[in-house]
């Protein structure tokens, strides 16, 4: 069996701002609440290989792994995968962005399978990713919308 999640959120901000902020991996610790650090290991064309380190969990365990990510601005998509899979047999991620009347829709899709010896199974991880994605997406939405509000031009003054 394998796990599959798909979560989305609409952000009241232009697609360029959403794209730029969510694809700035070095700044992910300021965008996501779960990451303590993001270290770029290499860049090759558009592909970025990086290490993410999480804040300690409730047991004091610090999780860290290497992933690679390749954004395609022309199609408004990003493909990513874990290179160091840890408890996963594999983890493949796809982000899609779409301009909508309310701003930008961002969709995260994750396909994965847990290793047989992993401490949790595919169903548990599916539920966990779905819960956490909603939390992280809401935080990201709020931060991007705040940034967008700071970039809006002042209304023109009219004189009678």
Tab-separated table of N, CA and C in Angstrom:
chain	number	residue	atom	x	y	z
A	1	UNK	N	0.842	-1.184	0.000
A	1	UNK	CA	0.000	0.000	0.000
A	1	UNK	C	0.884	1.242	0.000
A	2	UNK	N	0.373	2.339	-0.492
A	2	UNK	CA	1.113	3.593	-0.536
A	2	UNK	C	0.236	4.710	-0.001
A	3	UNK	N	0.871	5.811	0.339
A	3	UNK	CA	0.147	6.976	0.826
A	3	UNK	C	0.055	8.040	-0.242
A	4	UNK	N	-1.029	8.792	-0.199
A	4	UNK	CA	-1.242	9.890	-1.147
A	4	UNK	C	-1.988	10.993	-0.418
A	5	UNK	N	-1.496	12.216	-0.541
A	5	UNK	CA	-2.207	13.365	0.025
A	5	UNK	C	-2.283	14.461	-1.019
A	6	UNK	N	-3.330	15.265	-0.919
A	6	UNK	CA	-3.437	16.466	-1.748
A	6	UNK	C	-4.136	17.519	-0.913
A	7	UNK	N	-3.447	18.638	-0.721
A	7	UNK	CA	-3.975	19.738	0.071
A	7	UNK	C	-3.803	21.026	-0.707
A	8	UNK	N	-4.742	21.948	-0.537
A	8	UNK	CA	-4.649	23.205	-1.266
A	8	UNK	C	-5.122	24.356	-0.412
A	9	UNK	N	-4.681	25.550	-0.811
A	9	UNK	CA	-5.094	26.784	-0.146
A	9	UNK	C	-5.057	27.891	-1.176
A	10	UNK	N	-5.936	28.874	-1.004
A	10	UNK	CA	-5.903	30.053	-1.853
A	10	UNK	C	-5.325	31.201	-1.038
A	11	UNK	N	-4.358	31.874	-1.644
A	11	UNK	CA	-3.639	32.968	-0.998
A	11	UNK	C	-3.993	34.253	-1.738
A	12	UNK	N	-4.440	35.256	-1.005
A	12	UNK	CA	-4.826	36.539	-1.604
A	12	UNK	C	-3.565	37.348	-1.896
A	13	UNK	N	-2.840	36.894	-2.915
A	13	UNK	CA	-1.595	37.546	-3.314
A	13	UNK	C	-1.291	37.146	-4.755
A	14	UNK	N	-0.526	37.976	-5.455
A	14	UNK	CA	-0.184	37.634	-6.837
A	14	UNK	C	0.694	36.390	-6.921
A	15	UNK	N	0.549	35.663	-8.014
A	15	UNK	CA	1.281	34.411	-8.187
A	15	UNK	C	2.796	34.627	-8.111
A	16	UNK	N	3.300	35.755	-8.614
A	16	UNK	CA	4.746	35.988	-8.566
A	16	UNK	C	5.253	36.026	-7.127
A	17	UNK	N	4.526	36.688	-6.249
A	17	UNK	CA	4.936	36.769	-4.844
A	17	UNK	C	4.836	35.407	-4.173
A	18	UNK	N	3.741	34.694	-4.411
A	18	UNK	CA	3.572	33.359	-3.822
A	18	UNK	C	4.684	32.445	-4.308
A	19	UNK	N	4.951	32.466	-5.599
A	19	UNK	CA	6.011	31.639	-6.178
A	19	UNK	C	7.362	31.966	-5.542
A	20	UNK	N	7.699	33.253	-5.523
A	20	UNK	CA	9.012	33.659	-5.001
A	20	UNK	C	9.185	33.283	-3.533
A	21	UNK	N	8.191	33.532	-2.717
A	21	UNK	CA	8.333	33.259	-1.287
A	21	UNK	C	8.357	31.766	-0.978
A	22	UNK	N	7.548	30.976	-1.672
A	22	UNK	CA	7.480	29.543	-1.349
A	22	UNK	C	8.603	28.748	-1.997
A	23	UNK	N	9.322	29.338	-2.924
A	23	UNK	CA	10.443	28.632	-3.557
A	23	UNK	C	11.800	29.152	-3.101
A	24	UNK	N	11.807	29.986	-2.090
A	24	UNK	CA	13.045	30.478	-1.487
A	24	UNK	C	13.403	29.539	-0.331
A	25	UNK	N	14.003	28.404	-0.689
A	25	UNK	CA	14.256	27.327	0.279
A	25	UNK	C	15.068	27.823	1.471
A	26	UNK	N	16.049	28.688	1.229
A	26	UNK	CA	16.885	29.185	2.332
A	26	UNK	C	16.051	29.882	3.407
A	27	UNK	N	14.920	30.450	3.033
A	27	UNK	CA	14.084	31.178	3.988
A	27	UNK	C	12.923	30.343	4.532
A	28	UNK	N	12.883	29.046	4.203
A	28	UNK	CA	11.801	28.203	4.713
A	28	UNK	C	11.690	28.209	6.233
A	29	UNK	N	12.780	28.280	7.000
A	29	UNK	CA	12.599	28.329	8.460
A	29	UNK	C	11.782	29.542	8.917
A	30	UNK	N	11.743	30.618	8.130
A	30	UNK	CA	10.915	31.777	8.473
A	30	UNK	C	9.492	31.626	7.934
A	31	UNK	N	9.296	30.711	6.977
A	31	UNK	CA	7.988	30.535	6.357
A	31	UNK	C	7.198	29.396	6.991
A	32	UNK	N	7.881	28.284	7.285
A	32	UNK	CA	7.277	27.105	7.905
A	32	UNK	C	7.603	27.116	9.401
A	33	UNK	N	6.688	26.676	10.226
A	33	UNK	CA	6.960	26.626	11.672
A	33	UNK	C	7.739	25.381	12.073
A	34	UNK	N	7.788	24.366	11.222
A	34	UNK	CA	8.392	23.093	11.601
A	34	UNK	C	9.892	22.994	11.334
A	35	UNK	N	10.442	23.863	10.492
A	35	UNK	CA	11.843	23.742	10.104
A	35	UNK	C	12.738	24.653	10.931
A	36	UNK	N	13.762	24.067	11.534
A	36	UNK	CA	14.764	24.834	12.272
A	36	UNK	C	15.812	25.393	11.320
A	37	UNK	N	16.126	24.630	10.254
A	37	UNK	CA	17.118	25.107	9.289
A	37	UNK	C	16.902	24.472	7.927
A	38	UNK	N	17.400	25.178	6.917
A	38	UNK	CA	17.398	24.698	5.536
A	38	UNK	C	18.763	25.056	4.959
A	39	UNK	N	19.514	24.052	4.587
A	39	UNK	CA	20.874	24.256	4.095
A	39	UNK	C	20.954	23.802	2.633
A	40	UNK	N	21.332	24.705	1.744
A	40	UNK	CA	21.492	24.361	0.335
A	40	UNK	C	22.800	23.591	0.184
A	41	UNK	N	22.723	22.397	-0.385
A	41	UNK	CA	23.904	21.556	-0.583
A	41	UNK	C	24.474	21.717	-1.986
A	42	UNK	N	23.597	21.877	-2.982
A	42	UNK	CA	24.073	22.082	-4.351
A	42	UNK	C	22.956	22.634	-5.216
A	43	UNK	N	23.363	23.248	-6.309
A	43	UNK	CA	22.430	23.737	-7.320
A	43	UNK	C	22.948	23.279	-8.674
A	44	UNK	N	22.031	22.792	-9.489
A	44	UNK	CA	22.365	22.361	-10.841
A	44	UNK	C	21.207	22.793	-11.732
A	45	UNK	N	21.400	23.855	-12.506
A	45	UNK	CA	20.294	24.422	-13.271
A	45	UNK	C	19.236	24.916	-12.299
A	46	UNK	N	17.988	24.509	-12.518
A	46	UNK	CA	16.905	24.876	-11.599
A	46	UNK	C	16.825	23.957	-10.383
A	47	UNK	N	17.524	22.810	-10.440
A	47	UNK	CA	17.436	21.823	-9.358
A	47	UNK	C	18.274	22.252	-8.159
A	48	UNK	N	17.684	22.115	-7.001
A	48	UNK	CA	18.333	22.470	-5.737
A	48	UNK	C	18.305	21.237	-4.836
A	49	UNK	N	19.469	20.869	-4.296
A	49	UNK	CA	19.546	19.796	-3.306
A	49	UNK	C	19.813	20.454	-1.961
A	50	UNK	N	19.051	20.076	-0.949
A	50	UNK	CA	19.117	20.777	0.328
A	50	UNK	C	18.827	19.838	1.491
A	51	UNK	N	19.279	20.237	2.679
A	51	UNK	CA	18.997	19.504	3.912
A	51	UNK	C	18.023	20.321	4.740
A	52	UNK	N	16.934	19.681	5.142
A	52	UNK	CA	15.975	20.276	6.078
A	52	UNK	C	16.168	19.637	7.439
A	53	UNK	N	16.145	20.457	8.469
A	53	UNK	CA	16.214	19.975	9.839
A	53	UNK	C	15.026	20.556	10.588
A	54	UNK	N	14.294	19.685	11.250
A	54	UNK	CA	13.104	20.113	11.974
A	54	UNK	C	13.457	20.520	13.403
A	55	UNK	N	12.550	21.248	14.027
A	55	UNK	CA	12.661	21.512	15.458
A	55	UNK	C	12.467	20.173	16.178
A	56	UNK	N	13.009	20.013	17.381
A	56	UNK	CA	12.821	18.747	18.110
A	56	UNK	C	11.339	18.429	18.295
A	57	UNK	N	10.992	17.127	18.161
A	57	UNK	CA	9.605	16.722	18.386
A	57	UNK	C	9.343	16.592	19.885
A	58	UNK	N	8.147	16.111	20.232
A	58	UNK	CA	7.763	16.025	21.653
A	58	UNK	C	8.662	15.095	22.455
A	59	UNK	N	9.394	14.194	21.767
A	59	UNK	CA	10.331	13.289	22.450
A	59	UNK	C	11.759	13.812	22.418
A	60	UNK	N	11.952	15.013	21.848
A	60	UNK	CA	13.288	15.592	21.752
A	60	UNK	C	14.075	15.129	20.533
A	61	UNK	N	13.448	14.341	19.666
A	61	UNK	CA	14.125	13.848	18.467
A	61	UNK	C	14.153	14.948	17.410
A	62	UNK	N	15.323	15.137	16.800
A	62	UNK	CA	15.469	16.093	15.717
A	62	UNK	C	15.556	15.302	14.417
A	63	UNK	N	14.595	15.527	13.512
A	63	UNK	CA	14.554	14.838	12.228
A	63	UNK	C	15.221	15.708	11.177
A	64	UNK	N	15.995	15.078	10.305
A	64	UNK	CA	16.685	15.794	9.248
A	64	UNK	C	16.792	14.884	8.030
A	65	UNK	N	16.744	15.467	6.838
A	65	UNK	CA	16.853	14.675	5.614
A	65	UNK	C	17.281	15.583	4.466
A	66	UNK	N	17.719	14.943	3.386
A	66	UNK	CA	18.106	15.654	2.175
A	66	UNK	C	17.031	15.424	1.120
A	67	UNK	N	16.661	16.518	0.452
A	67	UNK	CA	15.688	16.467	-0.637
A	67	UNK	C	16.244	17.211	-1.832
A	68	UNK	N	15.633	16.949	-2.978
A	68	UNK	CA	15.936	17.772	-4.143
A	68	UNK	C	14.625	18.304	-4.682
A	69	UNK	N	14.711	19.477	-5.283
A	69	UNK	CA	13.516	20.215	-5.699
A	69	UNK	C	13.834	20.910	-7.007
A	70	UNK	N	12.904	20.814	-7.950
A	70	UNK	CA	13.108	21.457	-9.239
A	70	UNK	C	11.863	22.247	-9.633
A	71	UNK	N	11.942	23.577	-9.500
A	71	UNK	CA	10.814	24.418	-9.895
A	71	UNK	C	10.809	24.659	-11.401
A	72	UNK	N	9.619	24.782	-11.963
A	72	UNK	CA	9.437	25.124	-13.378
A	72	UNK	C	8.477	26.309	-13.431
A	73	UNK	N	9.036	27.487	-13.521
A	73	UNK	CA	8.235	28.717	-13.469
A	73	UNK	C	7.249	28.793	-14.639
A	74	UNK	N	7.640	28.269	-15.792
A	74	UNK	CA	6.762	28.337	-16.969
A	74	UNK	C	5.453	27.581	-16.763
A	75	UNK	N	5.516	26.438	-16.081
A	75	UNK	CA	4.312	25.630	-15.854
A	75	UNK	C	3.717	25.829	-14.462
A	76	UNK	N	4.361	26.673	-13.655
A	76	UNK	CA	3.929	26.915	-12.272
A	76	UNK	C	3.843	25.608	-11.477
A	77	UNK	N	4.867	24.759	-11.645
A	77	UNK	CA	4.927	23.500	-10.901
A	77	UNK	C	6.317	23.315	-10.306
A	78	UNK	N	6.360	22.511	-9.264
A	78	UNK	CA	7.615	22.114	-8.643
A	78	UNK	C	7.537	20.614	-8.408
A	79	UNK	N	8.594	19.896	-8.773
A	79	UNK	CA	8.685	18.478	-8.424
A	79	UNK	C	9.819	18.332	-7.424
A	80	UNK	N	9.619	17.455	-6.464
A	80	UNK	CA	10.619	17.247	-5.421
A	80	UNK	C	10.573	15.801	-4.973
A	81	UNK	N	11.672	15.377	-4.360
A	81	UNK	CA	11.718	14.036	-3.785
A	81	UNK	C	12.760	14.026	-2.681
A	82	UNK	N	12.539	13.127	-1.738
A	82	UNK	CA	13.548	12.923	-0.703
A	82	UNK	C	14.673	12.082	-1.276
A	83	UNK	N	15.897	12.528	-1.050
A	83	UNK	CA	17.087	11.781	-1.455
A	83	UNK	C	17.486	10.847	-0.311
A	84	UNK	N	17.510	11.394	0.897
A	84	UNK	CA	17.672	10.574	2.110
A	84	UNK	C	16.256	10.293	2.593
A	85	UNK	N	15.805	9.076	2.407
A	85	UNK	CA	14.387	8.792	2.617
A	85	UNK	C	14.007	8.496	4.065
A	86	UNK	N	14.989	8.199	4.923
A	86	UNK	CA	14.648	7.913	6.316
A	86	UNK	C	13.642	6.787	6.427
A	87	UNK	N	12.507	7.014	7.110
A	87	UNK	CA	11.516	5.944	7.296
A	87	UNK	C	10.664	5.677	6.047
A	88	UNK	N	10.842	6.487	4.996
A	88	UNK	CA	10.062	6.323	3.774
A	88	UNK	C	10.785	5.419	2.779
A	89	UNK	N	10.023	4.559	2.089
A	89	UNK	CA	10.598	3.864	0.932
A	89	UNK	C	10.869	4.897	-0.143
A	90	UNK	N	9.910	5.814	-0.314
A	90	UNK	CA	10.073	6.942	-1.230
A	90	UNK	C	9.113	8.042	-0.798
A	91	UNK	N	9.445	9.265	-1.216
A	91	UNK	CA	8.581	10.420	-0.974
A	91	UNK	C	8.726	11.330	-2.181
A	92	UNK	N	7.656	11.448	-2.953
A	92	UNK	CA	7.624	12.320	-4.121
A	92	UNK	C	6.595	13.417	-3.882
A	93	UNK	N	6.979	14.634	-4.225
A	93	UNK	CA	6.149	15.798	-3.921
A	93	UNK	C	5.975	16.627	-5.183
A	94	UNK	N	4.775	17.153	-5.347
A	94	UNK	CA	4.513	18.061	-6.470
A	94	UNK	C	3.726	19.244	-5.934
A	95	UNK	N	4.195	20.443	-6.239
A	95	UNK	CA	3.476	21.666	-5.900
A	95	UNK	C	2.981	22.279	-7.197
A	96	UNK	N	1.727	22.728	-7.201
A	96	UNK	CA	1.159	23.421	-8.357
A	96	UNK	C	0.614	24.765	-7.897
A	97	UNK	N	0.746	25.739	-8.749
A	97	UNK	CA	0.239	27.077	-8.485
A	97	UNK	C	-0.702	27.453	-9.622
A	98	UNK	N	-1.762	28.182	-9.282
A	98	UNK	CA	-2.725	28.594	-10.298
A	98	UNK	C	-3.265	29.967	-9.936
A	99	UNK	N	-3.251	30.870	-10.909
A	99	UNK	CA	-3.861	32.173	-10.689
A	99	UNK	C	-5.374	32.002	-10.696
A	100	UNK	N	-6.028	32.500	-9.664
A	100	UNK	CA	-7.482	32.435	-9.536
A	100	UNK	C	-7.983	33.840	-9.177
A	101	UNK	N	-9.283	34.118	-9.343
A	101	UNK	CA	-9.779	35.474	-9.055
A	101	UNK	C	-9.418	35.966	-7.645
A	102	UNK	N	-9.356	35.088	-6.667
A	102	UNK	CA	-9.056	35.497	-5.292
A	102	UNK	C	-7.554	35.610	-5.019
A	103	UNK	N	-6.705	35.292	-5.998
A	103	UNK	CA	-5.263	35.358	-5.786
A	103	UNK	C	-4.546	34.203	-6.441
A	104	UNK	N	-3.950	33.347	-5.608
A	104	UNK	CA	-3.182	32.204	-6.100
A	104	UNK	C	-3.585	30.952	-5.337
A	105	UNK	N	-3.951	29.910	-6.085
A	105	UNK	CA	-4.214	28.611	-5.462
A	105	UNK	C	-2.906	27.834	-5.486
A	106	UNK	N	-2.542	27.288	-4.326
A	106	UNK	CA	-1.344	26.462	-4.192
A	106	UNK	C	-1.793	25.064	-3.769
A	107	UNK	N	-1.344	24.047	-4.502
A	107	UNK	CA	-1.741	22.661	-4.252
A	107	UNK	C	-0.487	21.837	-4.000
A	108	UNK	N	-0.471	21.119	-2.890
A	108	UNK	CA	0.632	20.212	-2.562
A	108	UNK	C	0.139	18.778	-2.682
A	109	UNK	N	0.836	17.965	-3.471
A	109	UNK	CA	0.528	16.542	-3.617
A	109	UNK	C	1.745	15.750	-3.176
A	110	UNK	N	1.519	14.758	-2.324
A	110	UNK	CA	2.609	13.909	-1.849
A	110	UNK	C	2.229	12.450	-2.066
A	111	UNK	N	3.135	11.710	-2.703
A	111	UNK	CA	2.989	10.270	-2.890
A	111	UNK	C	4.185	9.607	-2.216
A	112	UNK	N	3.895	8.595	-1.395
A	112	UNK	CA	4.954	8.009	-0.583
A	112	UNK	C	4.567	6.607	-0.144
A	113	UNK	N	5.547	5.927	0.395
A	113	UNK	CA	5.309	4.650	1.074
A	113	UNK	C	6.287	4.579	2.242
A	114	UNK	N	5.826	4.057	3.342
A	114	UNK	CA	6.671	3.874	4.517
A	114	UNK	C	7.405	2.542	4.400
A	115	UNK	N	8.615	2.491	4.923
A	115	UNK	CA	9.358	1.233	4.972
A	115	UNK	C	8.659	0.295	5.965
A	116	UNK	N	8.760	-1.021	5.748
A	116	UNK	CA	8.111	-1.968	6.671
A	116	UNK	C	8.559	-1.785	8.125
A	117	UNK	N	9.811	-1.396	8.331
A	117	UNK	CA	10.324	-1.238	9.695
A	117	UNK	C	10.083	0.153	10.273
A	118	UNK	N	9.435	1.035	9.523
A	118	UNK	CA	9.155	2.389	10.013
A	118	UNK	C	8.263	2.320	11.251
A	119	UNK	N	8.382	3.300	12.140
A	119	UNK	CA	7.575	3.281	13.368
A	119	UNK	C	6.094	3.552	13.142
A	120	UNK	N	5.721	4.008	11.930
A	120	UNK	CA	4.313	4.266	11.601
A	120	UNK	C	4.020	3.683	10.216
A	121	UNK	N	2.736	3.511	9.911
A	121	UNK	CA	2.375	2.951	8.602
A	121	UNK	C	1.880	4.054	7.661
A	122	UNK	N	1.547	3.658	6.431
A	122	UNK	CA	1.114	4.615	5.416
A	122	UNK	C	-0.133	5.387	5.848
A	123	UNK	N	-1.091	4.711	6.470
A	123	UNK	CA	-2.318	5.383	6.898
A	123	UNK	C	-2.029	6.453	7.948
A	124	UNK	N	-1.187	6.123	8.925
A	124	UNK	CA	-0.844	7.089	9.970
A	124	UNK	C	-0.156	8.294	9.345
A	125	UNK	N	0.812	8.052	8.451
A	125	UNK	CA	1.557	9.151	7.839
A	125	UNK	C	0.655	9.989	6.945
A	126	UNK	N	-0.285	9.361	6.235
A	126	UNK	CA	-1.232	10.116	5.407
A	126	UNK	C	-2.015	11.087	6.275
A	127	UNK	N	-2.526	10.614	7.391
A	127	UNK	CA	-3.283	11.456	8.308
A	127	UNK	C	-2.402	12.578	8.866
A	128	UNK	N	-1.178	12.246	9.242
A	128	UNK	CA	-0.258	13.228	9.806
A	128	UNK	C	0.081	14.318	8.775
A	129	UNK	N	0.385	13.912	7.552
A	129	UNK	CA	0.720	14.889	6.503
A	129	UNK	C	-0.487	15.775	6.205
A	130	UNK	N	-1.672	15.192	6.130
A	130	UNK	CA	-2.869	15.999	5.875
A	130	UNK	C	-3.090	17.039	6.972
A	131	UNK	N	-2.953	16.637	8.223
A	131	UNK	CA	-3.128	17.577	9.339
A	131	UNK	C	-2.074	18.679	9.287
A	132	UNK	N	-0.808	18.292	9.141
A	132	UNK	CA	0.279	19.259	9.175
A	132	UNK	C	0.262	20.181	7.957
A	133	UNK	N	-0.095	19.658	6.795
A	133	UNK	CA	-0.141	20.499	5.594
A	133	UNK	C	-1.132	21.643	5.771
A	134	UNK	N	-2.264	21.359	6.360
A	134	UNK	CA	-3.266	22.407	6.583
A	134	UNK	C	-2.714	23.498	7.506
A	135	UNK	N	-2.004	23.099	8.561
A	135	UNK	CA	-1.410	24.064	9.490
A	135	UNK	C	-0.352	24.900	8.784
A	136	UNK	N	0.561	24.233	8.080
A	136	UNK	CA	1.643	24.948	7.415
A	136	UNK	C	1.122	25.857	6.313
A	137	UNK	N	0.161	25.376	5.540
A	137	UNK	CA	-0.392	26.194	4.459
A	137	UNK	C	-1.064	27.452	5.000
A	138	UNK	N	-1.759	27.342	6.117
A	138	UNK	CA	-2.409	28.510	6.718
A	138	UNK	C	-1.361	29.520	7.193
A	139	UNK	N	-0.283	29.036	7.809
A	139	UNK	CA	0.796	29.937	8.235
A	139	UNK	C	1.426	30.638	7.041
A	140	UNK	N	1.689	29.873	5.993
A	140	UNK	CA	2.295	30.433	4.784
A	140	UNK	C	1.356	31.461	4.161
A	141	UNK	N	0.075	31.121	4.058
A	141	UNK	CA	-0.908	32.064	3.511
A	141	UNK	C	-0.864	33.383	4.275
A	142	UNK	N	-0.900	33.292	5.597
A	142	UNK	CA	-0.927	34.505	6.413
A	142	UNK	C	0.336	35.341	6.205
A	143	UNK	N	1.498	34.704	6.139
A	143	UNK	CA	2.756	35.438	5.962
A	143	UNK	C	2.832	36.074	4.572
A	144	UNK	N	2.390	35.356	3.551
A	144	UNK	CA	2.431	35.917	2.196
A	144	UNK	C	1.412	37.040	2.049
A	145	UNK	N	0.225	36.869	2.607
A	145	UNK	CA	-0.775	37.929	2.521
A	145	UNK	C	-0.303	39.192	3.254
A	146	UNK	N	0.396	39.007	4.360
A	146	UNK	CA	0.957	40.155	5.076
A	146	UNK	C	2.011	40.840	4.215
A	147	UNK	N	2.872	40.057	3.570
A	147	UNK	CA	3.890	40.627	2.673
A	147	UNK	C	3.235	41.338	1.500
A	148	UNK	N	2.162	40.754	0.961
A	148	UNK	CA	1.459	41.371	-0.173
A	148	UNK	C	0.844	42.705	0.234
A	149	UNK	N	0.298	42.760	1.435
A	149	UNK	CA	-0.316	44.008	1.905
A	149	UNK	C	0.734	45.102	2.025
A	150	UNK	N	1.942	44.734	2.393
A	150	UNK	CA	3.031	45.703	2.518
A	150	UNK	C	3.536	46.200	1.178
A	151	UNK	N	3.214	45.494	0.105
A	151	UNK	CA	3.690	45.869	-1.230
A	151	UNK	C	2.643	46.579	-2.064
A	152	UNK	N	1.439	46.679	-1.553
A	152	UNK	CA	0.379	47.321	-2.343
A	152	UNK	C	0.639	48.824	-2.416
A	153	UNK	N	0.437	49.409	-3.583
A	153	UNK	CA	0.622	50.856	-3.687
A	153	UNK	C	-0.458	51.599	-2.910
A	154	UNK	N	-0.085	52.768	-2.445
A	154	UNK	CA	-1.059	53.605	-1.741
A	154	UNK	C	-2.100	54.088	-2.749
A	155	UNK	N	-3.346	54.243	-2.319
A	155	UNK	CA	-4.354	54.763	-3.256
A	155	UNK	C	-3.994	56.204	-3.656
A	156	UNK	N	-4.328	56.532	-4.867
A	156	UNK	CA	-4.051	57.886	-5.351
A	156	UNK	C	-4.908	58.888	-4.584
A	157	UNK	N	-4.290	60.017	-4.259
A	157	UNK	CA	-5.031	61.064	-3.575
A	157	UNK	C	-5.800	61.863	-4.619
A	158	UNK	N	-7.017	62.176	-4.284
A	158	UNK	CA	-7.813	62.987	-5.213
A	158	UNK	C	-8.049	64.346	-4.577
A	159	UNK	N	-8.046	65.323	-5.376
A	159	UNK	CA	-8.364	66.670	-4.878
A	159	UNK	C	-9.576	67.182	-5.627
A	160	UNK	N	-10.415	67.851	-4.917
A	160	UNK	CA	-11.634	68.387	-5.547
A	160	UNK	C	-11.442	69.823	-5.912
